[in-house]
GROMACS .gro file of C-alpha atoms in nm:
model
  260
    1UNK     CA    1   6.572   9.172  11.157
    2UNK     CA    2   6.622   8.853  10.961
    3UNK     CA    3   7.003   8.837  11.009
    4UNK     CA    4   7.047   8.959  11.367
    5UNK     CA    5   6.711   8.906  11.527
    6UNK     CA    6   6.508   9.159  11.733
    7UNK     CA    7   6.665   9.099  12.073
    8UNK     CA    8   6.834   9.403  12.238
    9UNK     CA    9   7.204   9.395  12.315
   10UNK     CA   10   7.539   9.441  12.140
   11UNK     CA   11   7.734   9.264  11.880
   12UNK     CA   12   8.073   9.300  11.713
   13UNK     CA   13   8.171   9.241  11.351
   14UNK     CA   14   8.524   9.121  11.295
   15UNK     CA   15   8.748   8.986  11.022
   16UNK     CA   16   8.757   8.606  11.006
   17UNK     CA   17   9.119   8.474  11.082
   18UNK     CA   18   9.181   8.112  11.020
   19UNK     CA   19   9.413   8.035  11.310
   20UNK     CA   20   9.665   7.749  11.363
   21UNK     CA   21   9.888   7.654  11.648
   22UNK     CA   22  10.208   7.692  11.447
   23UNK     CA   23  10.314   8.010  11.631
   24UNK     CA   24  10.672   8.128  11.583
   25UNK     CA   25  10.781   8.296  11.898
   26UNK     CA   26  11.049   8.487  11.703
   27UNK     CA   27  10.788   8.613  11.466
   28UNK     CA   28  10.562   8.708  11.755
   29UNK     CA   29  10.844   8.905  11.922
   30UNK     CA   30  10.921   9.097  11.607
   31UNK     CA   31  10.565   9.180  11.525
   32UNK     CA   32  10.481   9.290  11.885
   33UNK     CA   33  10.791   9.505  11.905
   34UNK     CA   34  10.704   9.676  11.571
   35UNK     CA   35  10.355   9.738  11.703
   36UNK     CA   36  10.497   9.889  12.017
   37UNK     CA   37  10.743  10.109  11.827
   38UNK     CA   38  10.494  10.237  11.572
   39UNK     CA   39  10.380  10.589  11.549
   40UNK     CA   40  10.044  10.618  11.735
   41UNK     CA   41   9.741  10.652  11.506
   42UNK     CA   42   9.544  10.869  11.751
   43UNK     CA   43   9.626  11.240  11.769
   44UNK     CA   44   9.600  11.230  12.145
   45UNK     CA   45   9.876  10.976  12.173
   46UNK     CA   46  10.097  11.140  11.917
   47UNK     CA   47  10.083  11.479  12.075
   48UNK     CA   48  10.203  11.789  11.893
   49UNK     CA   49   9.988  12.061  11.742
   50UNK     CA   50   9.617  12.010  11.800
   51UNK     CA   51   9.305  12.226  11.767
   52UNK     CA   52   9.246  12.397  12.105
   53UNK     CA   53   8.954  12.259  12.308
   54UNK     CA   54   8.741  12.421  12.571
   55UNK     CA   55   8.678  12.272  12.917
   56UNK     CA   56   8.401  12.049  12.773
   57UNK     CA   57   8.623  11.912  12.500
   58UNK     CA   58   8.467  12.121  12.221
   59UNK     CA   59   8.652  12.304  11.948
   60UNK     CA   60   8.739  12.639  12.105
   61UNK     CA   61   8.750  12.821  11.777
   62UNK     CA   62   8.404  12.692  11.672
   63UNK     CA   63   8.256  12.784  12.006
   64UNK     CA   64   8.397  13.138  11.984
   65UNK     CA   65   8.247  13.175  11.635
   66UNK     CA   66   7.912  13.065  11.758
   67UNK     CA   67   7.922  13.319  12.037
   68UNK     CA   68   8.038  13.596  11.802
   69UNK     CA   69   7.893  13.703  11.462
   70UNK     CA   70   7.933  13.361  11.302
   71UNK     CA   71   8.247  13.449  11.115
   72UNK     CA   72   8.515  13.178  11.087
   73UNK     CA   73   8.788  13.215  11.349
   74UNK     CA   74   9.140  13.174  11.219
   75UNK     CA   75   9.474  13.125  11.376
   76UNK     CA   76   9.617  13.448  11.239
   77UNK     CA   77   9.777  13.313  10.923
   78UNK     CA   78   9.471  13.343  10.713
   79UNK     CA   79   9.399  12.978  10.660
   80UNK     CA   80   9.092  12.965  10.888
   81UNK     CA   81   9.217  12.660  11.070
   82UNK     CA   82   9.135  12.791  11.422
   83UNK     CA   83   9.345  12.806  11.728
   84UNK     CA   84   9.613  12.536  11.791
   85UNK     CA   85   9.802  12.442  12.097
   86UNK     CA   86  10.107  12.216  12.148
   87UNK     CA   87   9.999  11.913  12.346
   88UNK     CA   88  10.218  11.636  12.501
   89UNK     CA   89  10.150  11.275  12.408
   90UNK     CA   90   9.873  11.131  12.619
   91UNK     CA   91   9.803  10.785  12.758
   92UNK     CA   92   9.460  10.624  12.740
   93UNK     CA   93   9.217  10.524  12.461
   94UNK     CA   94   8.928  10.687  12.278
   95UNK     CA   95   8.665  10.469  12.456
   96UNK     CA   96   8.637  10.288  12.786
   97UNK     CA   97   8.662   9.915  12.750
   98UNK     CA   98   8.691   9.601  12.971
   99UNK     CA   99   8.961   9.351  13.064
  100UNK     CA  100   8.782   9.028  13.103
  101UNK     CA  101   8.451   9.136  13.256
  102UNK     CA  102   8.611   9.423  13.455
  103UNK     CA  103   8.552   9.776  13.337
  104UNK     CA  104   8.874   9.944  13.230
  105UNK     CA  105   8.877  10.325  13.241
  106UNK     CA  106   9.082  10.485  12.964
  107UNK     CA  107   9.038  10.866  12.991
  108UNK     CA  108   9.332  11.046  12.837
  109UNK     CA  109   9.612  11.169  13.070
  110UNK     CA  110   9.940  11.350  13.007
  111UNK     CA  111  10.123  11.146  13.266
  112UNK     CA  112  10.198  10.770  13.239
  113UNK     CA  113  10.259  10.770  13.619
  114UNK     CA  114   9.914  10.930  13.687
  115UNK     CA  115   9.743  10.699  13.439
  116UNK     CA  116   9.891  10.379  13.564
  117UNK     CA  117   9.839  10.481  13.929
  118UNK     CA  118   9.478  10.604  13.900
  119UNK     CA  119   9.324  10.435  13.594
  120UNK     CA  120   9.493  10.093  13.653
  121UNK     CA  121   9.625  10.004  14.005
  122UNK     CA  122   9.393  10.231  14.221
  123UNK     CA  123   9.091  10.140  14.009
  124UNK     CA  124   9.145   9.769  14.074
  125UNK     CA  125   9.227   9.823  14.440
  126UNK     CA  126   8.908  10.023  14.491
  127UNK     CA  127   8.708   9.747  14.316
  128UNK     CA  128   8.862   9.497  14.556
  129UNK     CA  129   8.787   9.706  14.854
  130UNK     CA  130   9.030   9.516  15.075
  131UNK     CA  131   9.166   9.728  15.359
  132UNK     CA  132   9.505   9.543  15.386
  133UNK     CA  133   9.571   9.577  15.017
  134UNK     CA  134   9.477   9.947  15.017
  135UNK     CA  135   9.704  10.010  15.316
  136UNK     CA  136   9.997   9.824  15.158
  137UNK     CA  137   9.943  10.018  14.833
  138UNK     CA  138   9.982  10.364  14.990
  139UNK     CA  139  10.364  10.364  14.982
  140UNK     CA  140  10.369  10.192  14.647
  141UNK     CA  141  10.145  10.435  14.475
  142UNK     CA  142  10.288  10.749  14.640
  143UNK     CA  143  10.659  10.665  14.654
  144UNK     CA  144  10.781  10.346  14.494
  145UNK     CA  145  10.595  10.369  14.164
  146UNK     CA  146  10.722  10.721  14.087
  147UNK     CA  147  11.080  10.606  14.175
  148UNK     CA  148  11.067  10.305  13.948
  149UNK     CA  149  10.920  10.501  13.655
  150UNK     CA  150  11.189  10.771  13.690
  151UNK     CA  151  11.441  10.492  13.642
  152UNK     CA  152  11.349  10.438  13.274
  153UNK     CA  153  11.638  10.548  13.069
  154UNK     CA  154  11.432  10.766  12.828
  155UNK     CA  155  11.099  10.949  12.817
  156UNK     CA  156  10.803  10.709  12.833
  157UNK     CA  157  10.597  10.745  12.515
  158UNK     CA  158  10.253  10.595  12.442
  159UNK     CA  159  10.257  10.265  12.248
  160UNK     CA  160   9.941  10.084  12.143
  161UNK     CA  161   9.902   9.784  12.364
  162UNK     CA  162   9.705   9.466  12.330
  163UNK     CA  163   9.646   9.496  12.702
  164UNK     CA  164   9.562   9.133  12.790
  165UNK     CA  165   9.837   8.936  12.621
  166UNK     CA  166   9.837   8.570  12.736
  167UNK     CA  167   9.879   8.245  12.560
  168UNK     CA  168   9.511   8.209  12.492
  169UNK     CA  169   9.513   8.537  12.292
  170UNK     CA  170   9.788   8.453  12.043
  171UNK     CA  171   9.813   8.221  11.754
  172UNK     CA  172   9.933   8.197  11.391
  173UNK     CA  173   9.756   8.234  11.062
  174UNK     CA  174   9.855   8.144  10.702
  175UNK     CA  175   9.932   8.451  10.494
  176UNK     CA  176   9.766   8.401  10.153
  177UNK     CA  177  10.013   8.614   9.957
  178UNK     CA  178  10.330   8.437  10.076
  179UNK     CA  179  10.187   8.097  10.208
  180UNK     CA  180  10.381   8.160  10.529
  181UNK     CA  181  10.248   8.146  10.886
  182UNK     CA  182  10.250   8.476  11.070
  183UNK     CA  183  10.168   8.559  11.437
  184UNK     CA  184   9.839   8.716  11.527
  185UNK     CA  185   9.699   8.847  11.856
  186UNK     CA  186   9.336   8.889  11.934
  187UNK     CA  187   9.077   8.953  12.209
  188UNK     CA  188   9.244   9.267  12.331
  189UNK     CA  189   9.189   9.524  12.603
  190UNK     CA  190   9.362   9.801  12.405
  191UNK     CA  191   9.500  10.135  12.521
  192UNK     CA  192   9.809  10.357  12.468
  193UNK     CA  193  10.056  10.295  12.748
  194UNK     CA  194  10.415  10.215  12.845
  195UNK     CA  195  10.526   9.921  12.627
  196UNK     CA  196  10.659   9.740  12.931
  197UNK     CA  197  10.300   9.719  13.068
  198UNK     CA  198  10.219   9.476  12.788
  199UNK     CA  199  10.390   9.202  12.979
  200UNK     CA  200  10.187   9.220  13.300
  201UNK     CA  201  10.021   8.887  13.185
  202UNK     CA  202  10.352   8.722  13.098
  203UNK     CA  203  10.313   8.475  13.386
  204UNK     CA  204  10.044   8.324  13.165
  205UNK     CA  205  10.204   8.371  12.822
  206UNK     CA  206  10.502   8.132  12.800
  207UNK     CA  207  10.735   8.376  12.612
  208UNK     CA  208  11.051   8.198  12.505
  209UNK     CA  209  11.414   8.312  12.457
  210UNK     CA  210  11.339   8.333  12.085
  211UNK     CA  211  11.055   8.578  12.162
  212UNK     CA  212  11.261   8.800  12.386
  213UNK     CA  213  11.561   8.800  12.151
  214UNK     CA  214  11.352   8.919  11.858
  215UNK     CA  215  11.156   9.172  12.072
  216UNK     CA  216  11.466   9.325  12.223
  217UNK     CA  217  11.630   9.382  11.882
  218UNK     CA  218  11.368   9.648  11.822
  219UNK     CA  219  11.271   9.754  12.181
  220UNK     CA  220  11.579   9.729  12.401
  221UNK     CA  221  11.550   9.658  12.772
  222UNK     CA  222  11.555   9.972  12.993
  223UNK     CA  223  11.717   9.997  13.336
  224UNK     CA  224  11.496   9.881  13.621
  225UNK     CA  225  11.276   9.673  13.393
  226UNK     CA  226  11.244   9.368  13.619
  227UNK     CA  227  11.128   9.568  13.915
  228UNK     CA  228  10.873   9.758  13.705
  229UNK     CA  229  10.763   9.426  13.563
  230UNK     CA  230  10.640   9.321  13.907
  231UNK     CA  231  10.416   9.636  13.934
  232UNK     CA  232  10.286   9.569  13.581
  233UNK     CA  233  10.193   9.215  13.688
  234UNK     CA  234  10.018   9.356  13.994
  235UNK     CA  235   9.740   9.512  13.780
  236UNK     CA  236   9.656   9.170  13.633
  237UNK     CA  237   9.680   8.984  13.959
  238UNK     CA  238   9.439   9.242  14.109
  239UNK     CA  239   9.206   9.199  13.817
  240UNK     CA  240   9.213   8.817  13.861
  241UNK     CA  241   9.149   8.859  14.232
  242UNK     CA  242   8.847   9.077  14.144
  243UNK     CA  243   8.726   8.834  13.884
  244UNK     CA  244   8.805   8.491  14.027
  245UNK     CA  245   8.845   8.542  14.402
  246UNK     CA  246   9.087   8.469  14.684
  247UNK     CA  247   9.323   8.232  14.503
  248UNK     CA  248   9.495   8.535  14.359
  249UNK     CA  249   9.512   8.739  14.694
  250UNK     CA  250   9.857   8.609  14.787
  251UNK     CA  251  10.023   8.729  14.469
  252UNK     CA  252   9.872   9.081  14.515
  253UNK     CA  253   9.979   9.095  14.873
  254UNK     CA  254  10.329   8.957  14.803
  255UNK     CA  255  10.407   9.219  14.532
  256UNK     CA  256  10.283   9.509  14.745
  257UNK     CA  257  10.500   9.389  15.042
  258UNK     CA  258  10.804   9.369  14.821
  259UNK     CA  259  10.776   9.743  14.758
  260UNK     CA  260  10.711   9.852  15.114
   0.00000   0.00000   0.00000
């Protein structure tokens, strides 16, 4: 058409943000922590009472009504809402997306351990197809990762993550209402995951003491964080190896050897 042309393909429509380099690390830490601590918007990530689904993901009550006489199926209290089940919070996202040019699978899973192992580390390792890395990863995926996640001092709950947070994906913008600069992040690879996983790209983010001080006021550090941090970096080093080649191989091998 006149505006978008007739070529096939995809496009994305986004709000315009006038960005500046006047980024306050303290403000960034506060805003990111509030984002991680916020109640998830997606029902899957919140958990709790949900309409029961059949094996194909369809509404079980509606399917039962179609197979029956067409009457509405209720949950026994007369409100016609259908069957409900109590579901745990899940990790993932409503769509598959990419991190850089790499496909990033996001199918919902009840377990953060299973999600990070299968949808993140194993996915990147299989894309790499390197026999040495796969061999080194066996113990890490089967033994060390479960041990390190068990060391978290509380239940791991889904937080919305930017997913690819490095210095090139953060800036500041002037808030019209107050005239003050506020931190913004953009170009995400979003999913619901463990808040600590957000910092897997921190080797490229230049977070300062002011950032960490503000962040930790809202999201306190959990026992074993620095060891888990290494395995959260591993996902991004593997992705960089798959995208950019052998210059990132050593970092992948080094982290895997640390945990063998």
